[in-house]
XYZ file of C-alpha atoms in Angstrom:
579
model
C 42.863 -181.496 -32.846
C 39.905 -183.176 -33.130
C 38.814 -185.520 -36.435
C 35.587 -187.387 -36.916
C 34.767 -190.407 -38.435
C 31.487 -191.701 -39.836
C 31.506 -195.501 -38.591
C 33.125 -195.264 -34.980
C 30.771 -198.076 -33.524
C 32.163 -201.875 -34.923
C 33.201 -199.603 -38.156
C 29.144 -199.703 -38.805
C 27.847 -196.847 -40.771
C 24.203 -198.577 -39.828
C 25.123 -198.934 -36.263
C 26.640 -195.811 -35.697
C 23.805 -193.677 -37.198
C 21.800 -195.674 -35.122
C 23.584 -194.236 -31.853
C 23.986 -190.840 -33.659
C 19.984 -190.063 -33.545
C 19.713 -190.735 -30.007
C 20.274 -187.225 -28.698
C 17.062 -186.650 -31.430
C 15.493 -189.072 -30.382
C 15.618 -188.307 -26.614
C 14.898 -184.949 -27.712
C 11.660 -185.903 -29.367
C 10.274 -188.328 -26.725
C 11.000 -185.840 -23.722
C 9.100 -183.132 -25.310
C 6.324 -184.837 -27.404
C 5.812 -188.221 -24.879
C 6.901 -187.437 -21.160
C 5.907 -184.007 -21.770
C 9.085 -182.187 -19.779
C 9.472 -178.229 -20.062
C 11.523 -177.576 -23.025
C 14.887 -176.767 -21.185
C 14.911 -179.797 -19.442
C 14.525 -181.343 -23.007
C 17.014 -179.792 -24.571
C 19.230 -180.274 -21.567
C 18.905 -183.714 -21.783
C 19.233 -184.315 -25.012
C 22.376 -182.301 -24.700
C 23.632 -184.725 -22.131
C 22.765 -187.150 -24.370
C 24.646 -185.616 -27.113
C 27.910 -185.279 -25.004
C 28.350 -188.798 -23.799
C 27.590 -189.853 -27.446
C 30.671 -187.821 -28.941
C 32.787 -188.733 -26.063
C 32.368 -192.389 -25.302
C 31.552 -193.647 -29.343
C 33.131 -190.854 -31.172
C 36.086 -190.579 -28.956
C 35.849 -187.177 -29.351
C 38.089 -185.458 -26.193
C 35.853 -184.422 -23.239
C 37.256 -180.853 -23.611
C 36.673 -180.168 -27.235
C 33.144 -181.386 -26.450
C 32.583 -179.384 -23.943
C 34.001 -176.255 -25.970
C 31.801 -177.000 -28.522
C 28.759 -176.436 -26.779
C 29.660 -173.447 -25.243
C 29.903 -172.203 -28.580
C 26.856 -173.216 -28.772
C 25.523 -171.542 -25.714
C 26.852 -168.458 -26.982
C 25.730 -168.330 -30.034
C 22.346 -168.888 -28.907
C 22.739 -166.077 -27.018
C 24.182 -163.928 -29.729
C 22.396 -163.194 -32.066
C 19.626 -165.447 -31.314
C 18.537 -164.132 -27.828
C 19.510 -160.410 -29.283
C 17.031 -160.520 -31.732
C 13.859 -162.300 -30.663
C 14.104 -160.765 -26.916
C 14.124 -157.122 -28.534
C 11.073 -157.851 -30.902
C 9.512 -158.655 -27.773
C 10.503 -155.525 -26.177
C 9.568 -153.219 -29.548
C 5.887 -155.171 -28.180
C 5.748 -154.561 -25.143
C 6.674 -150.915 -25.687
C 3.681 -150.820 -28.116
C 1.372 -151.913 -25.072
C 2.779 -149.696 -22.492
C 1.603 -146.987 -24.530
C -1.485 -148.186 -25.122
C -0.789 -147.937 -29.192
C -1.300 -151.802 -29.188
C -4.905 -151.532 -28.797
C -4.963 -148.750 -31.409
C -3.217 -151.559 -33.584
C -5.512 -154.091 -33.153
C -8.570 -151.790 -33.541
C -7.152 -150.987 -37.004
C -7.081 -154.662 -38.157
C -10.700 -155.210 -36.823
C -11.904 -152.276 -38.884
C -9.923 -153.373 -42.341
C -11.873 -156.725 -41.433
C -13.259 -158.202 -38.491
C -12.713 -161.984 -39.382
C -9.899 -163.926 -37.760
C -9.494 -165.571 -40.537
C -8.416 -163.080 -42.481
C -6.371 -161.597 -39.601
C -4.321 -164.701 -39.811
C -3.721 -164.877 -43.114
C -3.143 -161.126 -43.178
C -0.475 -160.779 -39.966
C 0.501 -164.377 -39.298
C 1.387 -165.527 -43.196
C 1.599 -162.074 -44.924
C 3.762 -159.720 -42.701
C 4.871 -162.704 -41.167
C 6.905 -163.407 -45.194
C 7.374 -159.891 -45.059
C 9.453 -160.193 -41.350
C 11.024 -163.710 -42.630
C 12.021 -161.670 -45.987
C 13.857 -159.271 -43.640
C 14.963 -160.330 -40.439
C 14.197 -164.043 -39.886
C 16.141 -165.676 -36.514
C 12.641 -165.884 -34.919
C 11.520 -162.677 -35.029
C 8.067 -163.355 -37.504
C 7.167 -165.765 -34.812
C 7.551 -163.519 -31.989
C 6.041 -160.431 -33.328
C 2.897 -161.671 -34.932
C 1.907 -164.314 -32.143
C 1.374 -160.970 -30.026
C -0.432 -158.995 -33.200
C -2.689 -162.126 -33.052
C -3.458 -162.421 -29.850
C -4.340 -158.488 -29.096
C -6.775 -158.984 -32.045
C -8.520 -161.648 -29.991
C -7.192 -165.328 -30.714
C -6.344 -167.566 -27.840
C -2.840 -167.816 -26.782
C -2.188 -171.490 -28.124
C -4.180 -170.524 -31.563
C -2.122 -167.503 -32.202
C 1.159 -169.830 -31.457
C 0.135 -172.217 -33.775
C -1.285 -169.917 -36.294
C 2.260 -168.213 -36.535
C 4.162 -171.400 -36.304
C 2.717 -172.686 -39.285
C 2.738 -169.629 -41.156
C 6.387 -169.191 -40.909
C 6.849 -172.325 -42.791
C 7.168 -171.221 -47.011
C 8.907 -168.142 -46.497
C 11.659 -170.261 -44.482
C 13.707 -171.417 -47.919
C 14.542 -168.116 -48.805
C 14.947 -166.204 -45.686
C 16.107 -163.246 -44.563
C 17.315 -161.407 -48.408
C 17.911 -165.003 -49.557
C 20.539 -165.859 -47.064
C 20.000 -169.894 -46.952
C 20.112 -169.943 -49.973
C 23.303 -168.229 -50.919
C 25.171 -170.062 -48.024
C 23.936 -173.443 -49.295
C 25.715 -172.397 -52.892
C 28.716 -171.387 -50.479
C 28.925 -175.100 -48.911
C 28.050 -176.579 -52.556
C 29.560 -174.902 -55.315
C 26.327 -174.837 -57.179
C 25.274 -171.298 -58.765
C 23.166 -169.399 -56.449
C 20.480 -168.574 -58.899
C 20.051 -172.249 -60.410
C 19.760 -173.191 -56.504
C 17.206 -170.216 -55.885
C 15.088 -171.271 -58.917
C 14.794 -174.901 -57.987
C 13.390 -173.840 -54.533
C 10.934 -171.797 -55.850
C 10.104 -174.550 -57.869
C 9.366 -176.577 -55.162
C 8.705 -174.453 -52.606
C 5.505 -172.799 -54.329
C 3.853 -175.418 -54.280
C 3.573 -176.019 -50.876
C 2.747 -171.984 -50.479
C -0.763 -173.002 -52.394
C -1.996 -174.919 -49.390
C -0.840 -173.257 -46.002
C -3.447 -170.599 -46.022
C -6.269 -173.209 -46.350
C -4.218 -174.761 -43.261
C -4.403 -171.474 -41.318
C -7.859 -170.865 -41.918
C -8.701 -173.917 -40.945
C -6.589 -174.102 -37.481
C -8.597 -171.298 -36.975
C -12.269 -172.018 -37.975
C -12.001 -175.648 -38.437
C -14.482 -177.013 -41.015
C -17.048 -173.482 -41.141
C -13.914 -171.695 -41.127
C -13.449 -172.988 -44.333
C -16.453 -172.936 -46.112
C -16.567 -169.247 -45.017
C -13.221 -168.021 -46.198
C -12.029 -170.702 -48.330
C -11.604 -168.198 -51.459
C -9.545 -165.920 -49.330
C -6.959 -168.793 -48.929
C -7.593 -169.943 -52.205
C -6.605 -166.162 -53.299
C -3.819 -165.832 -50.986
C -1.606 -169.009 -51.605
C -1.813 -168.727 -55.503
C -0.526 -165.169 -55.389
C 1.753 -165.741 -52.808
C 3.353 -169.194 -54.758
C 2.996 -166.758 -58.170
C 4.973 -163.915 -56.630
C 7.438 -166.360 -54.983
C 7.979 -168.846 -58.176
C 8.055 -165.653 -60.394
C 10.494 -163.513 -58.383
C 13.188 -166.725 -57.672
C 13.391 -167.662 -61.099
C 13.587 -164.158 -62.987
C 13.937 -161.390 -60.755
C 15.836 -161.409 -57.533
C 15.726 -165.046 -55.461
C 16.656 -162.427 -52.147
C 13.137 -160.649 -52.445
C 11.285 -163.630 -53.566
C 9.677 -163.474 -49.463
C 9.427 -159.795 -49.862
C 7.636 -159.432 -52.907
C 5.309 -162.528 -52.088
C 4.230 -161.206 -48.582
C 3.438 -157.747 -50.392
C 1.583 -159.291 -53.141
C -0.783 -161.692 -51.438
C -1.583 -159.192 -48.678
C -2.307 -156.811 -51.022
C -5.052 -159.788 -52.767
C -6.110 -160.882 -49.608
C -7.093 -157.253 -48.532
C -9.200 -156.526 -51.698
C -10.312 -159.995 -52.092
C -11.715 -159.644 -48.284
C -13.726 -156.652 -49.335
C -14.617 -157.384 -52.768
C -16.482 -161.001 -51.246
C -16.193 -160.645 -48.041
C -16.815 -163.514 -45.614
C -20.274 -164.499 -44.590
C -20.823 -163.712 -41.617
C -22.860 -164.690 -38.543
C -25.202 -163.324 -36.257
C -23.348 -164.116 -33.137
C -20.187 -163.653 -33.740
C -17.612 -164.208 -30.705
C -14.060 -163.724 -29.683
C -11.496 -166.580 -29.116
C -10.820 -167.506 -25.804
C -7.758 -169.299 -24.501
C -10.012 -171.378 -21.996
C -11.389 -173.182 -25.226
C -9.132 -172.952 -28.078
C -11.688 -174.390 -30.509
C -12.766 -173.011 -33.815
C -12.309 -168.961 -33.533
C -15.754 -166.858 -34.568
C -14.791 -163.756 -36.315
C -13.617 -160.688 -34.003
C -16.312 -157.803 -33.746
C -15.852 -154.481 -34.939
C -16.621 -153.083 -31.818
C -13.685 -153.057 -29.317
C -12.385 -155.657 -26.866
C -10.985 -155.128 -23.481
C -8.603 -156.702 -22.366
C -9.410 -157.084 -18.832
C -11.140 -160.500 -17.936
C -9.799 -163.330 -15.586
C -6.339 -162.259 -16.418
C -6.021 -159.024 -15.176
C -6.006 -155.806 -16.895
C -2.650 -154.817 -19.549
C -0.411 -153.459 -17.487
C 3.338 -152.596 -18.194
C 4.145 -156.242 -17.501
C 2.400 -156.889 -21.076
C -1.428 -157.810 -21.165
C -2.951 -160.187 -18.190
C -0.067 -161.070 -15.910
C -1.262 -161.149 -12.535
C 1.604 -163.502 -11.983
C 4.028 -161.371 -13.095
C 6.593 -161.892 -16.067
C 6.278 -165.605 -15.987
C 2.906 -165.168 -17.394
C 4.203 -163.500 -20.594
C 1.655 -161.343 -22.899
C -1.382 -163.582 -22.732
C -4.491 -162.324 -22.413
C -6.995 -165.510 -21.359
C -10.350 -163.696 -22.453
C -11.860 -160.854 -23.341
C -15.467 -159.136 -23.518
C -16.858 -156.703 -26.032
C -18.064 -153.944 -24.657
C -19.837 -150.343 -26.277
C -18.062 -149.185 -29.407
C -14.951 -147.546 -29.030
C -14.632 -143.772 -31.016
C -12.176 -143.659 -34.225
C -8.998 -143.071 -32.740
C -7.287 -140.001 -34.309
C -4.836 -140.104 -37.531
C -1.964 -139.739 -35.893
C -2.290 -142.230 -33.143
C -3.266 -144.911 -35.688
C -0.044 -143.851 -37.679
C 1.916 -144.036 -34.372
C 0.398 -147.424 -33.738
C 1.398 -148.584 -37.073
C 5.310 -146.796 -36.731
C 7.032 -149.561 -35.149
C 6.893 -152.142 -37.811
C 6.811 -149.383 -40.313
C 9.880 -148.353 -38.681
C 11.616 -152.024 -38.730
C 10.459 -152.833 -42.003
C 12.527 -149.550 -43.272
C 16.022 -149.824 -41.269
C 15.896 -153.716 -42.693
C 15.732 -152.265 -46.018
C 17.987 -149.437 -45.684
C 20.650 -151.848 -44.240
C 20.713 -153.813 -47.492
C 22.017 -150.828 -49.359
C 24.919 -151.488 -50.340
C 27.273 -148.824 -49.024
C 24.995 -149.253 -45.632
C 25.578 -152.902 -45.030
C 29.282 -152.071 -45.945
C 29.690 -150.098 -43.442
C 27.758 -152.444 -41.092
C 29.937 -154.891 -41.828
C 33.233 -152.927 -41.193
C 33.417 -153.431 -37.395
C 32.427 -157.098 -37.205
C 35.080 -159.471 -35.410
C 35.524 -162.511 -36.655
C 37.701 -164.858 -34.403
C 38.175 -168.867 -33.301
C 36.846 -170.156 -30.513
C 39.836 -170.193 -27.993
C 41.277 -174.030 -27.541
C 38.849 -175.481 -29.958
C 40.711 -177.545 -32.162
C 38.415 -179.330 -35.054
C 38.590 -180.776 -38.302
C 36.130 -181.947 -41.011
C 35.826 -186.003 -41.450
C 37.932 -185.641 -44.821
C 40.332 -183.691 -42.955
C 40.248 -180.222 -43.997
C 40.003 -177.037 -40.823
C 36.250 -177.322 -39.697
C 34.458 -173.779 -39.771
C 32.517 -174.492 -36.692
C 35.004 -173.070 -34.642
C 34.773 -169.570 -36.457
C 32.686 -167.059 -34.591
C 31.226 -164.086 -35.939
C 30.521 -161.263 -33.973
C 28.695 -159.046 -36.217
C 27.384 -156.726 -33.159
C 26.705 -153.780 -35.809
C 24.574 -155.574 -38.626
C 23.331 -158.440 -36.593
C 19.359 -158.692 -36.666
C 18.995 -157.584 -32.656
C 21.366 -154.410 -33.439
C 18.985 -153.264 -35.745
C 15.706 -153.936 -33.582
C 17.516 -152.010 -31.246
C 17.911 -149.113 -33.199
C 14.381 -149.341 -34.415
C 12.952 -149.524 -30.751
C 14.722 -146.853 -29.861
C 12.800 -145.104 -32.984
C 10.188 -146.373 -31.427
C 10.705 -144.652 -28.026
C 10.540 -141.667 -29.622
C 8.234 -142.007 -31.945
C 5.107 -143.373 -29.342
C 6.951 -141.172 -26.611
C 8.052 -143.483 -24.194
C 10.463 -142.558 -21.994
C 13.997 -144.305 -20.989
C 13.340 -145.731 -17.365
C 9.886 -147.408 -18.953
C 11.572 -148.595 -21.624
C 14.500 -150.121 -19.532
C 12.239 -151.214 -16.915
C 10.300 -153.042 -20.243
C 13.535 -155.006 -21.439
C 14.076 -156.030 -17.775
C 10.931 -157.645 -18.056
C 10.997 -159.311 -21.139
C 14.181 -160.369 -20.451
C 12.857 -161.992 -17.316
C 9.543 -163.322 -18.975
C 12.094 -165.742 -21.421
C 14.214 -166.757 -18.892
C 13.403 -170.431 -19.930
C 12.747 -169.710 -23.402
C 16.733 -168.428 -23.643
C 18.108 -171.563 -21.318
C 16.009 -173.698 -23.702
C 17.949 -172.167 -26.969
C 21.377 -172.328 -25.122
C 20.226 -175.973 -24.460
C 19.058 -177.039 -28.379
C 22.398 -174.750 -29.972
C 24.913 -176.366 -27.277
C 23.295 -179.860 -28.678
C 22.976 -179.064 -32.491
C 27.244 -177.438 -32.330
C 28.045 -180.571 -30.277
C 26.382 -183.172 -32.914
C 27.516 -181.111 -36.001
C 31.451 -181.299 -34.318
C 31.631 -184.799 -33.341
C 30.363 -185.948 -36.476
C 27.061 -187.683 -35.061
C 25.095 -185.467 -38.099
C 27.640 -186.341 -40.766
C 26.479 -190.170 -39.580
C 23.302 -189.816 -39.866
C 23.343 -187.653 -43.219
C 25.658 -190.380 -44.520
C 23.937 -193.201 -43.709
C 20.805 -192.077 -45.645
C 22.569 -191.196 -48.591
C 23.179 -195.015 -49.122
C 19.559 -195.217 -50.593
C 21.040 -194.501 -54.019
C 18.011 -193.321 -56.142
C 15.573 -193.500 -53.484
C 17.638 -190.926 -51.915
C 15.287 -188.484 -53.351
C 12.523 -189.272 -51.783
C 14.664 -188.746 -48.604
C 17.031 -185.438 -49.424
C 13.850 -183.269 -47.918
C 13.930 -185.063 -44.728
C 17.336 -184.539 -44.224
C 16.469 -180.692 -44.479
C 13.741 -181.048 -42.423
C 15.631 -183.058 -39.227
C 18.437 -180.143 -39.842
C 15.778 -177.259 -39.057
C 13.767 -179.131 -36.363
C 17.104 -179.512 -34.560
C 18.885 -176.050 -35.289
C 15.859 -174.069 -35.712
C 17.575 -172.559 -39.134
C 16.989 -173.530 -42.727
C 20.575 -171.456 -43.030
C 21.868 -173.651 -40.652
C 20.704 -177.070 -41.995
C 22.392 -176.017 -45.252
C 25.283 -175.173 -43.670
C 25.471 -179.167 -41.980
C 23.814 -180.963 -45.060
C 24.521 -179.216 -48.256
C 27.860 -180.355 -49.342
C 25.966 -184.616 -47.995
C 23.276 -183.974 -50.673
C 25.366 -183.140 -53.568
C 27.806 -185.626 -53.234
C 24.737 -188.421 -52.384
C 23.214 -186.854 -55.910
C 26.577 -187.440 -57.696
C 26.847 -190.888 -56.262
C 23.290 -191.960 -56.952
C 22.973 -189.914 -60.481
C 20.872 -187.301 -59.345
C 20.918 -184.001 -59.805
C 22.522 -181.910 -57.710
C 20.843 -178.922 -57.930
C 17.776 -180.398 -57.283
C 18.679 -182.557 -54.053
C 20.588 -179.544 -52.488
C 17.364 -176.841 -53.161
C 15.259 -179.967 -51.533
C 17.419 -179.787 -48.588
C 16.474 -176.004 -48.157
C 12.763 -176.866 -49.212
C 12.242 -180.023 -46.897
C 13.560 -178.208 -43.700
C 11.069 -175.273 -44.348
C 8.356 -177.892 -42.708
C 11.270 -178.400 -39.768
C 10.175 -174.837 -39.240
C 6.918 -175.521 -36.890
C 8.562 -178.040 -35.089
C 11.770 -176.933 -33.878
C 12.537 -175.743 -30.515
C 13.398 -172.884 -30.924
C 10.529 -171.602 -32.609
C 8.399 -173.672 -30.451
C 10.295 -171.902 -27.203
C 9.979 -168.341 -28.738
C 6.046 -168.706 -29.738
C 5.173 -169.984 -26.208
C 7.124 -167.592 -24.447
C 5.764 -164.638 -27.076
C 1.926 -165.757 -25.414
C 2.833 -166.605 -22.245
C 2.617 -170.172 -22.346
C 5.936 -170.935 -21.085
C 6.415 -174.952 -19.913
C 3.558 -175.746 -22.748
C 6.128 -176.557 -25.369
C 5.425 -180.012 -25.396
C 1.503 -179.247 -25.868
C 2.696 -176.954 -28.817
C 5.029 -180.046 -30.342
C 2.362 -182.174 -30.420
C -0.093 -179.758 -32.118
C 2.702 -179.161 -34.756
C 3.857 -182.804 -35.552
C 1.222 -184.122 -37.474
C 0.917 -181.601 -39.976
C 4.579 -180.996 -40.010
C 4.790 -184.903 -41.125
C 2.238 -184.445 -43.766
C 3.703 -181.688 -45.162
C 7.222 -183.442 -45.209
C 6.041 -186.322 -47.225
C 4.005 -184.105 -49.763
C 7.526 -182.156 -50.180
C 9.430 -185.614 -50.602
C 7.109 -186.694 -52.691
C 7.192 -183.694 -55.027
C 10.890 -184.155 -55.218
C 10.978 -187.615 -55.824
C 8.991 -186.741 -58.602
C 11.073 -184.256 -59.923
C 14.136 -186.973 -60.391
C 11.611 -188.751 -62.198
C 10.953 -188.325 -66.114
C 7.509 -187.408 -65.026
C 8.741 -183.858 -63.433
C 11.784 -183.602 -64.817
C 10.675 -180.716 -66.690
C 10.421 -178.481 -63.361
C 14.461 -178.432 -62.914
C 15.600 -175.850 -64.163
């Protein structure tokens, strides 16, 4: 039996946080500064992480070891499960050739990229996070992206961003019910305080996108489109958390801006250009809208082939397609193959919902196994049984489960038969090979710090700030996502640390606990794992670290604005926003 404790080096809270945050810090210079691929990262921050817990922590080499094969295997399960068959759902969609129906639909509601992005990446993308989260937003609509056109590191940061805001509520609200699990706060106070902070982040991330995508002209172009689609996306989010159900609050909000984007688009469109051109991967500048006409996708890449668009190399080259060139107009495809082309996500979006019915997710729920981890032994630093050990095998309701029942929907619905289908998971699961022994990696290192007590440290020492801890109860959120990849998760490690910092400093703790959930929706675009499944979704495996980089800055910006807003809200000045 294994217990913690918070100052193990020269009983030092200072000192030993300082040691704690190596395995982060290792993680962050290996991937942003000596550029490594992203397994060897997390693999060495890992290691890190290990002789940490062992030789400061005195934590036994065993139940160290234990831990991260928890880890591992929870990365695997559901993790792997769920992004690797939205993957496969894709590919299916391009083996049939119903992927180019797709994107010729999206060209004809509009052909400006802009608008595709704020359209797939931020508005489905909500939708997705609303229903499914665990990745799957990120790997589904980098793909939707780049078939209508963008460059394979645009559409990977286009998707990263956007699956920032709809992060604090997640899939049917569940980070935010588990952080009133770890807390004792009321769900619904919790739920309105995000989206009273939350919101207001929502407002600017569609100016972002558009301008990641167009740069400067981008935005002078489309600027009331993003103007349009962050205030009814923070309206329908603030709205829906405080006074109708916080677990639809991503739901409603994707529905609602899409829908404003959409008329908005054709009511004042645009302006356009007279040479309009399609992204290209080789320069992954400002994107020109996408013509009408269609694109295809054959260029220095290959043709699509079952192996997923452009992979002359094989697998390892994912679904990238480098460039494209517009050629004659292509004839109105028929009804039914549009509706076909449209049935997959269709398809997904309606077994999410129906397995939130009650009686459904009941029965769901029935057959799941819940067990310990054999010969892991650990307690919490006041003492009490740790939950880590507890594994939940939920192999009926899990998120991959269900992709795999709508795929095989899918099979039958765009008539693809068994052996392709097989032969199209064997691929994909090939194609991530180092995406899923970089997850295994960051999950082994995020169980191992969470067990030996290296994040209570660190969450502990920054507590100490007293009132100023405000200013810092986002950050903790967002170092909890950027190194589990989950805003569920980083409630899990830091909720109970912010409401007893708020007690101790005389804050509220209703507001520093939502602000944990809030800050770490900006860990979002910077965590590994997301980073890992958005460059293995394009095919830029081993660019990680060029993704990382891209992400940082704004990620930091964004961080402070959110820890600013909070700190504000402990203040008289905003006081009024707590609800």
């Amino acid at each position: 039996m294994y217990r913690p404790i918070l100052d193990p080096l020269a009983d030092s809270l200072a000192l030993s946080a300082l040691v704690a945050g190596l395995p982060i810090v290792t993680l962050f210079l290996l991937l942003g500064v000596a550029r490594v691929r992203a397994w060897l990262a997390a693999f060495g921050a890992l290691t890190v992480a290990l002789v940490v817990s062992i030789l400061v922590y005195s934590m036994p080499a065993g139940q160290a070891l234990l831990t991260a094969s928890q880890g591992a295997t929870f990365a695997l399960f559901p993790l792997v499960w769920t992004f690797g068959t939205a993957i496969w759902i894709y590919r299916m969609t391009v083996t049939s050739g119903h992927f180019d129906v797709l994107r010729r639909s999206f060209a004809r509601v509009s052909d400006d990229q802009h608008v595709q992005a704020l359209v797939i990446a931020f508005c489905f993308g909500s939708l997705l996070e609303g229903l499914a989260g665990q990745g799957t937003p990120v790997a589904i609509t980098t793909v939707m992206l780049l078939a209508l056109g963008f460059g394979p590191m645009k559409a990977a940061t286009v998707a990263l961003v956007a699956n920032t805001v709809p992060a604090a509520f997640g899939p049917l609200g569940l980070p935010i019910t588990t952080l009133a699990r770890v807390t004792d706060l009321p769900t619904d106070e919790l739920g309105a305080m995000a989206g009273r902070q939350v919101p207001v982040i929502a407002l600017f991330i569609p100016l972002l996108l558009v301008g990641m995508v167009g740069g400067r002209r981008g935005l002078r172009r489309t600027w009331h489109v993003a103007v349009s689609c962050g205030l009814s996306f923070a309206l329908a989010q603030f709205l829906t958390s405080n006074y109708f159900a916080m677990a639809l609050a991503d739901i409603v909000a994707g529905l609602v801006s899409a829908v404003v984007v959409t008329v908005i688009a054709r009511v004042w469109p645009p302006q356009r250009r007279d040479d309009p051109l399609i992204d290209t991967a080789a320069t992954d500048g400002p994107a020109a809208p996408a013509p009408v006409g269609p694109v295809t996708p054959d260029g220095p890449d290959g043709p699509v082939t079952p192996d997923g668009p452009g992979t002359p190399g094989g697998p390892d080259r994912g679904v990238a397609v480098a460039s494209r060139r517009v050629v004659a107009p292509h004839p109105p495809d028929a009804p039914a193959e549009v509706w076909r082309a449209y049935a997959p996500y269709l398809v997904i979006v309606a077994i999410f919902g129906l397995s939130q019915v009650p009686a459904i997710a009941d029965a769901l729920n029935a057959v799941t196994v819940t067990f310990d981890w054999p010969g892991l032994h650990l307690l919490t630093v006041s003492g009490a049984p740790s939950t880590l050990p507890v594994f939940r095998f939920n192999w009926l309701s899990s998120t991959g489960t269900l992709l795999v029942l709508a795929g095989l929907v899918t099979m039958a619905i765009l008539r693809v038969t068994p052996r392709t289908a097989l032969v199209a998971y064997g691929q994909t699961l090939a194609s991530l090979r180092w995406a899923i022994l970089t997850v295994c990696g960051l999950l082994a290192l995020a169980f191992v710090m969470n067990g030996s007590g290296q994040t209570a440290t660190l969450g502990t020492w920054m507590a100490g700030a007293g009132g100023l801890f405000a200013l810092l109860s986002p950050i903790l959120g967002w170092l909890g996502v950027a190194l589990t990849g989950s805003d569920t998760s980083s409630n899990s490690l830091f909720g109970a640390l912010q409401v007893t910092a708020a007690q101790r400093a005389g804050l509220d703790p209703v507001l520093l606990a939502a602000a944990n959930a809030s800050g770490g929706v900006v860990g979002k675009m910077i965590s590994l794992q997301n980073l890992t499944i958005a460059a293995s979704a394009v095919g830029l495996n081993g660019r990680e670290g060029d993704l990382f980089r891209r992400m940082f800055g704004w990620s930091v910006v964004l961080i402070c604005a959110m820890a600013l807003l909070v700190g504000l809200q402990a203040t008289p000045l905003l006081s009024w926003m707590v609800p």
